[in-house]
Amino acid sequence: MRSSETLNEPKSHKKSFFPQFQNTVAVLLSNPAAVSLKGQLESAVERLGNRARRVLNLDLPSASNATPPFARITLESGGMTPLSIEKRLSGIPVYALSNAAGEFVLVSGMRTGRSLGLLCLKREDAESLLNQMKSMNQEMREGSKVVAVSLDKVFQLKVDGVAFRLIPDPEQVLNAAKMKDGEVLHDFPGVPVFQSKSLILRSQGKSYRPAFFRKEDLEDSLHKASSEQRKFNPSWRKGDIEVFVLEQIVSTMKGSSTSDWDDILFIPPGFNEANPAKGDKT
């Protein structure tokens, strides 16, 4: 997803970018280069038709499933296929808005006529956006709600005239920005994911590098792994946690026959995965 120049001129399937992250909804409302969100909502709230609804399965895999999606992943040889990439993203929730008819709500640019689908990594941000919409558009007040969408479905979407934008968790953007040479930056070029060289998962003779959408989840996993092995590895405190951009990782997976990311394992936010096999170095 490319950097979003304005809300009026979304660029499809490129890296997302927002200039501030202290309050995601405030960013959308205060973007000086964009027509006001109020004007866009009042003049052009659109519905995504049946073509996209067939792709957007609004139900995540059942939480009662004993085997989480990432546990079923197998490493591919000779590069990553689209299906393999989708498996890596399966079970990661993002949050969209739907109307009373169960259709995905879009924001439209007044000048271009193109539509923007906003997908939040944090449910609270989607709820705030919904409240803003309800206050501005009467049609949104009845039956509209926040729905969870699996991230692999988002990367499958290809709808003419529609650009989809991932809105990162503002707290994690701040965590990522602080990690860049210790300097607090005003922006971060996409959705941050966090990894540590000290945490490797092994399953059926395969090694995987877990990538977390919340820095706190990675830190908890490192603490638990150290505790379970009855030792403490202090190296992770300084320089051992690294931050990457989700959109850039996916782009690399798609564009190369051999990828440095073919052993990545995306961990859903809030999921504590800290059970490396005995003998792993953490």
PDB file of C-alpha atoms in Angstrom:
ATOM      1  CA  MET A   1       0.000   0.000   0.000  1.00  0.00           C
ATOM      2  CA  ARG A   2       1.579   3.284  -1.090  1.00  0.00           C
ATOM      3  CA  SER A   3       1.739   6.462   0.948  1.00  0.00           C
ATOM      4  CA  SER A   4      -1.673   8.055   0.987  1.00  0.00           C
ATOM      5  CA  GLU A   5      -1.187  11.551  -0.430  1.00  0.00           C
ATOM      6  CA  THR A   6      -4.694  12.652   0.489  1.00  0.00           C
ATOM      7  CA  LEU A   7      -7.923  10.955   1.319  1.00  0.00           C
ATOM      8  CA  ASN A   8      -9.204  12.122  -2.064  1.00  0.00           C
ATOM      9  CA  GLU A   9      -6.615  10.305  -4.133  1.00  0.00           C
ATOM     10  CA  PRO A  10      -6.004   6.838  -2.720  1.00  0.00           C
ATOM     11  CA  LYS A  11      -3.474   4.645  -4.484  1.00  0.00           C
ATOM     12  CA  SER A  12      -4.502   1.008  -4.722  1.00  0.00           C
ATOM     13  CA  HIS A  13      -2.585  -1.832  -3.022  1.00  0.00           C
ATOM     14  CA  LYS A  14       0.422   0.175  -1.908  1.00  0.00           C
ATOM     15  CA  LYS A  15       2.002   1.144   1.384  1.00  0.00           C
ATOM     16  CA  SER A  16      -0.176   3.173   3.739  1.00  0.00           C
ATOM     17  CA  PHE A  17       1.040   6.323   5.448  1.00  0.00           C
ATOM     18  CA  PHE A  18      -0.477   8.760   7.943  1.00  0.00           C
ATOM     19  CA  PRO A  19       1.437  11.796   9.268  1.00  0.00           C
ATOM     20  CA  GLN A  20       0.371  11.534  12.957  1.00  0.00           C
ATOM     21  CA  PHE A  21      -0.746   8.628  15.110  1.00  0.00           C
ATOM     22  CA  GLN A  22      -1.650   9.968  18.553  1.00  0.00           C
ATOM     23  CA  ASN A  23      -5.317   9.734  17.594  1.00  0.00           C
ATOM     24  CA  THR A  24      -6.131   7.882  14.401  1.00  0.00           C
ATOM     25  CA  VAL A  25      -9.530   9.474  13.889  1.00  0.00           C
ATOM     26  CA  ALA A  26      -8.079  12.909  14.541  1.00  0.00           C
ATOM     27  CA  VAL A  27      -5.566  12.258  11.785  1.00  0.00           C
ATOM     28  CA  LEU A  28      -8.312  11.556   9.311  1.00  0.00           C
ATOM     29  CA  LEU A  29     -10.192  14.674  10.342  1.00  0.00           C
ATOM     30  CA  SER A  30      -7.203  17.004  10.429  1.00  0.00           C
ATOM     31  CA  ASN A  31      -5.364  16.063   7.227  1.00  0.00           C
ATOM     32  CA  PRO A  32      -4.841  19.540   5.686  1.00  0.00           C
ATOM     33  CA  ALA A  33      -4.412  18.147   2.181  1.00  0.00           C
ATOM     34  CA  ALA A  34      -7.743  16.381   2.185  1.00  0.00           C
ATOM     35  CA  VAL A  35     -11.358  17.436   1.861  1.00  0.00           C
ATOM     36  CA  SER A  36     -12.961  17.158   5.300  1.00  0.00           C
ATOM     37  CA  LEU A  37     -14.155  13.718   6.308  1.00  0.00           C
ATOM     38  CA  LYS A  38     -17.536  15.274   7.129  1.00  0.00           C
ATOM     39  CA  GLY A  39     -17.933  16.487   3.569  1.00  0.00           C
ATOM     40  CA  GLN A  40     -16.873  13.147   2.152  1.00  0.00           C
ATOM     41  CA  LEU A  41     -19.231  11.195   4.360  1.00  0.00           C
ATOM     42  CA  GLU A  42     -22.231  13.428   3.736  1.00  0.00           C
ATOM     43  CA  SER A  43     -21.734  13.529  -0.013  1.00  0.00           C
ATOM     44  CA  ALA A  44     -20.383  10.091  -0.874  1.00  0.00           C
ATOM     45  CA  VAL A  45     -20.759   7.177   1.551  1.00  0.00           C
ATOM     46  CA  GLU A  46     -20.745   4.188  -0.759  1.00  0.00           C
ATOM     47  CA  ARG A  47     -21.421   0.485  -0.432  1.00  0.00           C
ATOM     48  CA  LEU A  48     -19.212  -2.261  -1.720  1.00  0.00           C
ATOM     49  CA  GLY A  49     -21.263  -4.578  -3.986  1.00  0.00           C
ATOM     50  CA  ASN A  50     -21.729  -8.314  -4.017  1.00  0.00           C
ATOM     51  CA  ARG A  51     -18.468  -8.882  -5.900  1.00  0.00           C
ATOM     52  CA  ALA A  52     -16.382  -7.703  -2.947  1.00  0.00           C
ATOM     53  CA  ARG A  53     -18.769  -9.156  -0.388  1.00  0.00           C
ATOM     54  CA  ARG A  54     -18.048 -12.627  -1.782  1.00  0.00           C
ATOM     55  CA  VAL A  55     -14.375 -12.021  -1.050  1.00  0.00           C
ATOM     56  CA  LEU A  56     -14.871 -10.361   2.326  1.00  0.00           C
ATOM     57  CA  ASN A  57     -15.868 -13.159   4.660  1.00  0.00           C
ATOM     58  CA  LEU A  58     -16.649 -11.085   7.733  1.00  0.00           C
ATOM     59  CA  ASP A  59     -16.269 -14.029  10.124  1.00  0.00           C
ATOM     60  CA  LEU A  60     -12.853 -14.947  11.500  1.00  0.00           C
ATOM     61  CA  PRO A  61     -11.986 -18.599  12.123  1.00  0.00           C
ATOM     62  CA  SER A  62     -13.816 -19.858  15.196  1.00  0.00           C
ATOM     63  CA  ALA A  63     -12.059 -19.096  18.446  1.00  0.00           C
ATOM     64  CA  SER A  64     -12.913 -22.613  19.576  1.00  0.00           C
ATOM     65  CA  ASN A  65     -10.665 -24.100  16.902  1.00  0.00           C
ATOM     66  CA  ALA A  66      -8.057 -26.067  18.839  1.00  0.00           C
ATOM     67  CA  THR A  67      -5.396 -25.471  16.197  1.00  0.00           C
ATOM     68  CA  PRO A  68      -4.772 -21.770  15.446  1.00  0.00           C
ATOM     69  CA  PRO A  69      -4.220 -20.888  11.758  1.00  0.00           C
ATOM     70  CA  PHE A  70      -0.498 -20.217  12.106  1.00  0.00           C
ATOM     71  CA  ALA A  71       0.065 -23.713  13.534  1.00  0.00           C
ATOM     72  CA  ARG A  72      -1.001 -25.249  10.227  1.00  0.00           C
ATOM     73  CA  ILE A  73       1.560 -23.377   8.120  1.00  0.00           C
ATOM     74  CA  THR A  74       4.227 -25.330   6.256  1.00  0.00           C
ATOM     75  CA  LEU A  75       7.333 -23.866   4.688  1.00  0.00           C
ATOM     76  CA  GLU A  76       7.282 -23.597   0.902  1.00  0.00           C
ATOM     77  CA  SER A  77      10.256 -24.441  -1.297  1.00  0.00           C
ATOM     78  CA  GLY A  78      11.138 -22.289  -4.299  1.00  0.00           C
ATOM     79  CA  GLY A  79       9.525 -19.072  -3.093  1.00  0.00           C
ATOM     80  CA  MET A  80       6.137 -18.109  -1.709  1.00  0.00           C
ATOM     81  CA  THR A  81       2.923 -18.548  -3.645  1.00  0.00           C
ATOM     82  CA  PRO A  82      -0.069 -16.214  -3.133  1.00  0.00           C
ATOM     83  CA  LEU A  83      -1.808 -19.008  -1.231  1.00  0.00           C
ATOM     84  CA  SER A  84       1.189 -19.407   1.064  1.00  0.00           C
ATOM     85  CA  ILE A  85       1.235 -15.674   1.789  1.00  0.00           C
ATOM     86  CA  GLU A  86      -2.481 -15.711   2.550  1.00  0.00           C
ATOM     87  CA  LYS A  87      -1.982 -18.584   4.991  1.00  0.00           C
ATOM     88  CA  ARG A  88       0.563 -16.486   6.864  1.00  0.00           C
ATOM     89  CA  LEU A  89      -1.978 -13.681   7.253  1.00  0.00           C
ATOM     90  CA  SER A  90      -4.934 -15.906   8.109  1.00  0.00           C
ATOM     91  CA  GLY A  91      -6.441 -15.332  11.531  1.00  0.00           C
ATOM     92  CA  ILE A  92      -5.003 -11.815  11.961  1.00  0.00           C
ATOM     93  CA  PRO A  93      -8.029  -9.573  12.593  1.00  0.00           C
ATOM     94  CA  VAL A  94      -8.545  -6.107  11.171  1.00  0.00           C
ATOM     95  CA  TYR A  95     -11.694  -4.071  11.692  1.00  0.00           C
ATOM     96  CA  ALA A  96     -13.941  -2.527   9.059  1.00  0.00           C
ATOM     97  CA  LEU A  97     -17.328  -0.814   9.073  1.00  0.00           C
ATOM     98  CA  SER A  98     -20.474  -2.368   7.656  1.00  0.00           C
ATOM     99  CA  ASN A  99     -23.962  -0.937   7.219  1.00  0.00           C
ATOM    100  CA  ALA A 100     -27.324  -2.438   8.146  1.00  0.00           C
ATOM    101  CA  ALA A 101     -27.310  -4.524   4.944  1.00  0.00           C
ATOM    102  CA  GLY A 102     -24.000  -6.139   5.872  1.00  0.00           C
ATOM    103  CA  GLU A 103     -22.139  -4.197   3.173  1.00  0.00           C
ATOM    104  CA  PHE A 104     -18.695  -2.723   3.613  1.00  0.00           C
ATOM    105  CA  VAL A 105     -18.836   1.073   4.021  1.00  0.00           C
ATOM    106  CA  LEU A 106     -16.426   3.165   1.960  1.00  0.00           C
ATOM    107  CA  VAL A 107     -15.363   6.799   2.056  1.00  0.00           C
ATOM    108  CA  SER A 108     -15.314   8.539  -1.334  1.00  0.00           C
ATOM    109  CA  GLY A 109     -13.168  11.354  -2.695  1.00  0.00           C
ATOM    110  CA  MET A 110     -15.309  14.267  -3.820  1.00  0.00           C
ATOM    111  CA  ARG A 111     -13.027  15.236  -6.697  1.00  0.00           C
ATOM    112  CA  THR A 112     -11.900  11.866  -8.007  1.00  0.00           C
ATOM    113  CA  GLY A 113     -14.907   9.687  -7.318  1.00  0.00           C
ATOM    114  CA  ARG A 114     -12.598   6.934  -6.111  1.00  0.00           C
ATOM    115  CA  SER A 115     -13.374   5.121  -2.891  1.00  0.00           C
ATOM    116  CA  LEU A 116     -11.286   4.412   0.179  1.00  0.00           C
ATOM    117  CA  GLY A 117     -11.808   1.431   2.462  1.00  0.00           C
ATOM    118  CA  LEU A 118     -10.404   1.960   5.948  1.00  0.00           C
ATOM    119  CA  LEU A 119      -9.338  -1.103   7.946  1.00  0.00           C
ATOM    120  CA  CYS A 120      -8.138  -0.598  11.500  1.00  0.00           C
ATOM    121  CA  LEU A 121      -5.686  -2.850  13.316  1.00  0.00           C
ATOM    122  CA  LYS A 122      -7.268  -1.781  16.600  1.00  0.00           C
ATOM    123  CA  ARG A 123     -10.990  -2.277  17.248  1.00  0.00           C
ATOM    124  CA  GLU A 124     -11.210   0.877  19.350  1.00  0.00           C
ATOM    125  CA  ASP A 125     -10.067   2.982  16.387  1.00  0.00           C
ATOM    126  CA  ALA A 126     -12.770   1.446  14.206  1.00  0.00           C
ATOM    127  CA  GLU A 127     -15.356   2.133  16.910  1.00  0.00           C
ATOM    128  CA  SER A 128     -14.233   5.778  17.076  1.00  0.00           C
ATOM    129  CA  LEU A 129     -14.447   6.080  13.295  1.00  0.00           C
ATOM    130  CA  LEU A 130     -17.943   4.574  13.343  1.00  0.00           C
ATOM    131  CA  ASN A 131     -19.058   7.079  15.967  1.00  0.00           C
ATOM    132  CA  GLN A 132     -17.709   9.915  13.832  1.00  0.00           C
ATOM    133  CA  MET A 133     -19.608   8.608  10.821  1.00  0.00           C
ATOM    134  CA  LYS A 134     -22.829   8.192  12.762  1.00  0.00           C
ATOM    135  CA  SER A 135     -22.623  11.781  13.949  1.00  0.00           C
ATOM    136  CA  MET A 136     -22.189  13.025  10.379  1.00  0.00           C
ATOM    137  CA  ASN A 137     -24.459  10.772   8.351  1.00  0.00           C
ATOM    138  CA  GLN A 138     -27.960   9.803   9.403  1.00  0.00           C
ATOM    139  CA  GLU A 139     -27.991   6.656   7.268  1.00  0.00           C
ATOM    140  CA  MET A 140     -25.148   5.266   9.351  1.00  0.00           C
ATOM    141  CA  ARG A 141     -27.005   5.509  12.663  1.00  0.00           C
ATOM    142  CA  GLU A 142     -29.120   2.371  12.372  1.00  0.00           C
ATOM    143  CA  GLY A 143     -27.555  -1.041  11.968  1.00  0.00           C
ATOM    144  CA  SER A 144     -24.006   0.071  11.222  1.00  0.00           C
ATOM    145  CA  LYS A 145     -21.321  -1.749  13.151  1.00  0.00           C
ATOM    146  CA  VAL A 146     -17.669  -2.734  13.357  1.00  0.00           C
ATOM    147  CA  VAL A 147     -16.871  -6.131  11.826  1.00  0.00           C
ATOM    148  CA  ALA A 148     -13.749  -8.260  12.058  1.00  0.00           C
ATOM    149  CA  VAL A 149     -12.076  -9.277   8.790  1.00  0.00           C
ATOM    150  CA  SER A 150      -9.205 -11.711   8.464  1.00  0.00           C
ATOM    151  CA  LEU A 151      -6.133  -9.950   7.068  1.00  0.00           C
ATOM    152  CA  ASP A 152      -5.628 -12.518   4.299  1.00  0.00           C
ATOM    153  CA  LYS A 153      -9.024 -11.488   2.870  1.00  0.00           C
ATOM    154  CA  VAL A 154      -7.881  -7.864   2.700  1.00  0.00           C
ATOM    155  CA  PHE A 155      -4.879  -8.696   0.525  1.00  0.00           C
ATOM    156  CA  GLN A 156      -7.162 -10.667  -1.812  1.00  0.00           C
ATOM    157  CA  LEU A 157      -9.367  -7.659  -2.510  1.00  0.00           C
ATOM    158  CA  LYS A 158      -9.156  -6.199  -5.999  1.00  0.00           C
ATOM    159  CA  VAL A 159     -12.064  -3.882  -6.726  1.00  0.00           C
ATOM    160  CA  ASP A 160     -11.976  -1.241  -9.463  1.00  0.00           C
ATOM    161  CA  GLY A 161     -11.903   2.300  -8.116  1.00  0.00           C
ATOM    162  CA  VAL A 162     -11.364   1.208  -4.500  1.00  0.00           C
ATOM    163  CA  ALA A 163      -8.155   1.569  -2.472  1.00  0.00           C
ATOM    164  CA  PHE A 164      -7.879  -0.161   0.885  1.00  0.00           C
ATOM    165  CA  ARG A 165      -5.842   1.402   3.685  1.00  0.00           C
ATOM    166  CA  LEU A 166      -4.633  -0.290   6.852  1.00  0.00           C
ATOM    167  CA  ILE A 167      -4.702   2.040   9.860  1.00  0.00           C
ATOM    168  CA  PRO A 168      -2.074   0.894  12.395  1.00  0.00           C
ATOM    169  CA  ASP A 169      -2.532   0.812  16.143  1.00  0.00           C
ATOM    170  CA  PRO A 170      -1.309   4.301  17.165  1.00  0.00           C
ATOM    171  CA  GLU A 171       0.402   2.958  20.280  1.00  0.00           C
ATOM    172  CA  GLN A 172       2.420   0.471  18.251  1.00  0.00           C
ATOM    173  CA  VAL A 173       3.402   3.154  15.750  1.00  0.00           C
ATOM    174  CA  LEU A 174       4.793   5.165  18.636  1.00  0.00           C
ATOM    175  CA  ASN A 175       6.638   2.075  19.890  1.00  0.00           C
ATOM    176  CA  ALA A 176       8.106   1.565  16.431  1.00  0.00           C
ATOM    177  CA  ALA A 177       9.069   5.219  16.032  1.00  0.00           C
ATOM    178  CA  LYS A 178      10.865   5.247  19.388  1.00  0.00           C
ATOM    179  CA  MET A 179      12.950   2.257  18.315  1.00  0.00           C
ATOM    180  CA  LYS A 180      14.413   4.106  15.359  1.00  0.00           C
ATOM    181  CA  ASP A 181      17.721   5.313  16.809  1.00  0.00           C
ATOM    182  CA  GLY A 182      15.928   6.251  20.021  1.00  0.00           C
ATOM    183  CA  GLU A 183      14.285   9.208  18.321  1.00  0.00           C
ATOM    184  CA  VAL A 184      10.537   9.822  18.412  1.00  0.00           C
ATOM    185  CA  LEU A 185       9.485  10.270  14.781  1.00  0.00           C
ATOM    186  CA  HIS A 186       6.370  11.996  13.486  1.00  0.00           C
ATOM    187  CA  ASP A 187       5.495   9.174  11.126  1.00  0.00           C
ATOM    188  CA  PHE A 188       6.014   5.520  10.365  1.00  0.00           C
ATOM    189  CA  PRO A 189       5.570   4.109   6.844  1.00  0.00           C
ATOM    190  CA  GLY A 190       2.927   1.458   7.470  1.00  0.00           C
ATOM    191  CA  VAL A 191       1.876  -1.212   9.974  1.00  0.00           C
ATOM    192  CA  PRO A 192       4.719  -2.082  12.373  1.00  0.00           C
ATOM    193  CA  VAL A 193       5.533  -5.676  13.286  1.00  0.00           C
ATOM    194  CA  PHE A 194       8.098  -6.665  15.912  1.00  0.00           C
ATOM    195  CA  GLN A 195      10.594  -9.531  15.970  1.00  0.00           C
ATOM    196  CA  SER A 196      13.450 -10.767  18.129  1.00  0.00           C
ATOM    197  CA  LYS A 197      16.400 -12.909  17.085  1.00  0.00           C
ATOM    198  CA  SER A 198      16.164 -14.487  20.545  1.00  0.00           C
ATOM    199  CA  LEU A 199      12.760 -16.066  19.877  1.00  0.00           C
ATOM    200  CA  ILE A 200      12.456 -18.948  17.399  1.00  0.00           C
ATOM    201  CA  LEU A 201       9.608 -21.441  17.292  1.00  0.00           C
ATOM    202  CA  ARG A 202      10.065 -25.021  16.167  1.00  0.00           C
ATOM    203  CA  SER A 203       7.370 -27.359  14.889  1.00  0.00           C
ATOM    204  CA  GLN A 204       7.742 -30.701  13.109  1.00  0.00           C
ATOM    205  CA  GLY A 205      11.426 -30.069  12.497  1.00  0.00           C
ATOM    206  CA  LYS A 206      10.832 -26.606  11.032  1.00  0.00           C
ATOM    207  CA  SER A 207      11.976 -23.261  12.449  1.00  0.00           C
ATOM    208  CA  TYR A 208       9.814 -20.147  12.364  1.00  0.00           C
ATOM    209  CA  ARG A 209      10.433 -16.523  13.262  1.00  0.00           C
ATOM    210  CA  PRO A 210       7.366 -15.088  15.015  1.00  0.00           C
ATOM    211  CA  ALA A 211       6.386 -11.513  14.163  1.00  0.00           C
ATOM    212  CA  PHE A 212       4.140  -9.658  16.596  1.00  0.00           C
ATOM    213  CA  PHE A 213       1.752  -6.796  15.930  1.00  0.00           C
ATOM    214  CA  ARG A 214       2.223  -5.541  19.491  1.00  0.00           C
ATOM    215  CA  LYS A 215       5.622  -4.921  21.011  1.00  0.00           C
ATOM    216  CA  GLU A 216       4.238  -5.801  24.446  1.00  0.00           C
ATOM    217  CA  ASP A 217       3.275  -9.296  23.242  1.00  0.00           C
ATOM    218  CA  LEU A 218       6.815  -9.935  22.046  1.00  0.00           C
ATOM    219  CA  GLU A 219       8.273  -8.711  25.338  1.00  0.00           C
ATOM    220  CA  ASP A 220       5.899 -10.961  27.294  1.00  0.00           C
ATOM    221  CA  SER A 221       6.884 -13.928  25.136  1.00  0.00           C
ATOM    222  CA  LEU A 222      10.578 -13.261  25.708  1.00  0.00           C
ATOM    223  CA  HIS A 223      10.062 -13.054  29.469  1.00  0.00           C
ATOM    224  CA  LYS A 224       8.061 -16.285  29.532  1.00  0.00           C
ATOM    225  CA  ALA A 225      10.535 -18.124  27.327  1.00  0.00           C
ATOM    226  CA  SER A 226      13.402 -17.110  29.597  1.00  0.00           C
ATOM    227  CA  SER A 227      11.464 -18.110  32.693  1.00  0.00           C
ATOM    228  CA  GLU A 228      10.539 -21.519  31.291  1.00  0.00           C
ATOM    229  CA  GLN A 229      14.164 -22.268  30.504  1.00  0.00           C
ATOM    230  CA  ARG A 230      15.164 -21.149  34.005  1.00  0.00           C
ATOM    231  CA  LYS A 231      17.536 -18.575  32.686  1.00  0.00           C
ATOM    232  CA  PHE A 232      17.415 -14.951  31.712  1.00  0.00           C
ATOM    233  CA  ASN A 233      18.844 -13.587  28.507  1.00  0.00           C
ATOM    234  CA  PRO A 234      19.329  -9.823  28.945  1.00  0.00           C
ATOM    235  CA  SER A 235      20.419  -9.262  25.347  1.00  0.00           C
ATOM    236  CA  TRP A 236      16.889  -8.566  24.117  1.00  0.00           C
ATOM    237  CA  ARG A 237      16.674  -5.420  26.235  1.00  0.00           C
ATOM    238  CA  LYS A 238      18.909  -3.431  23.940  1.00  0.00           C
ATOM    239  CA  GLY A 239      18.905  -3.884  20.218  1.00  0.00           C
ATOM    240  CA  ASP A 240      17.441  -7.388  20.143  1.00  0.00           C
ATOM    241  CA  ILE A 241      13.902  -6.323  19.248  1.00  0.00           C
ATOM    242  CA  GLU A 242      13.580  -5.195  15.650  1.00  0.00           C
ATOM    243  CA  VAL A 243      10.708  -3.447  13.905  1.00  0.00           C
ATOM    244  CA  PHE A 244       9.617  -3.968  10.296  1.00  0.00           C
ATOM    245  CA  VAL A 245       6.802  -2.737   8.051  1.00  0.00           C
ATOM    246  CA  LEU A 246       4.059  -5.260   7.269  1.00  0.00           C
ATOM    247  CA  GLU A 247       3.301  -3.883   3.813  1.00  0.00           C
ATOM    248  CA  GLN A 248       6.974  -4.045   2.830  1.00  0.00           C
ATOM    249  CA  ILE A 249       7.239  -7.645   4.046  1.00  0.00           C
ATOM    250  CA  VAL A 250       4.212  -8.700   1.998  1.00  0.00           C
ATOM    251  CA  SER A 251       5.519  -6.824  -1.035  1.00  0.00           C
ATOM    252  CA  THR A 252       8.849  -8.648  -0.743  1.00  0.00           C
ATOM    253  CA  MET A 253       7.051 -11.973  -0.456  1.00  0.00           C
ATOM    254  CA  LYS A 254       5.115 -11.251  -3.635  1.00  0.00           C
ATOM    255  CA  GLY A 255       7.985  -9.854  -5.678  1.00  0.00           C
ATOM    256  CA  SER A 256      10.760 -12.383  -5.133  1.00  0.00           C
ATOM    257  CA  SER A 257      11.073 -16.054  -6.051  1.00  0.00           C
ATOM    258  CA  THR A 258      13.114 -16.473  -2.878  1.00  0.00           C
ATOM    259  CA  SER A 259      12.201 -14.409   0.148  1.00  0.00           C
ATOM    260  CA  ASP A 260      13.955 -13.618   3.414  1.00  0.00           C
ATOM    261  CA  TRP A 261      10.500 -13.847   4.963  1.00  0.00           C
ATOM    262  CA  ASP A 262       9.495 -17.369   3.985  1.00  0.00           C
ATOM    263  CA  ASP A 263       9.837 -18.535   7.609  1.00  0.00           C
ATOM    264  CA  ILE A 264       7.863 -15.677   9.172  1.00  0.00           C
ATOM    265  CA  LEU A 265       4.952 -16.452  11.464  1.00  0.00           C
ATOM    266  CA  PHE A 266       2.523 -13.595  12.151  1.00  0.00           C
ATOM    267  CA  ILE A 267       1.146 -13.721  15.700  1.00  0.00           C
ATOM    268  CA  PRO A 268      -2.322 -12.203  16.291  1.00  0.00           C
ATOM    269  CA  PRO A 269      -2.421  -9.242  18.695  1.00  0.00           C
ATOM    270  CA  GLY A 270      -2.915 -10.428  22.262  1.00  0.00           C
ATOM    271  CA  PHE A 271      -1.943 -14.024  21.544  1.00  0.00           C
ATOM    272  CA  ASN A 272       0.809 -15.111  23.912  1.00  0.00           C
ATOM    273  CA  GLU A 273       2.981 -17.553  22.017  1.00  0.00           C
ATOM    274  CA  ALA A 274       6.025 -18.286  24.138  1.00  0.00           C
ATOM    275  CA  ASN A 275       6.594 -22.025  24.016  1.00  0.00           C
ATOM    276  CA  PRO A 276       9.724 -22.681  21.992  1.00  0.00           C
ATOM    277  CA  ALA A 277      10.767 -26.322  21.879  1.00  0.00           C
ATOM    278  CA  LYS A 278      13.366 -27.480  24.351  1.00  0.00           C
ATOM    279  CA  GLY A 279      16.837 -26.770  23.107  1.00  0.00           C
ATOM    280  CA  ASP A 280      15.926 -23.589  21.285  1.00  0.00           C
ATOM    281  CA  LYS A 281      18.200 -20.669  21.968  1.00  0.00           C
ATOM    282  CA  THR A 282      16.197 -17.706  23.280  1.00  0.00           C
TER     283      THR A 282
END
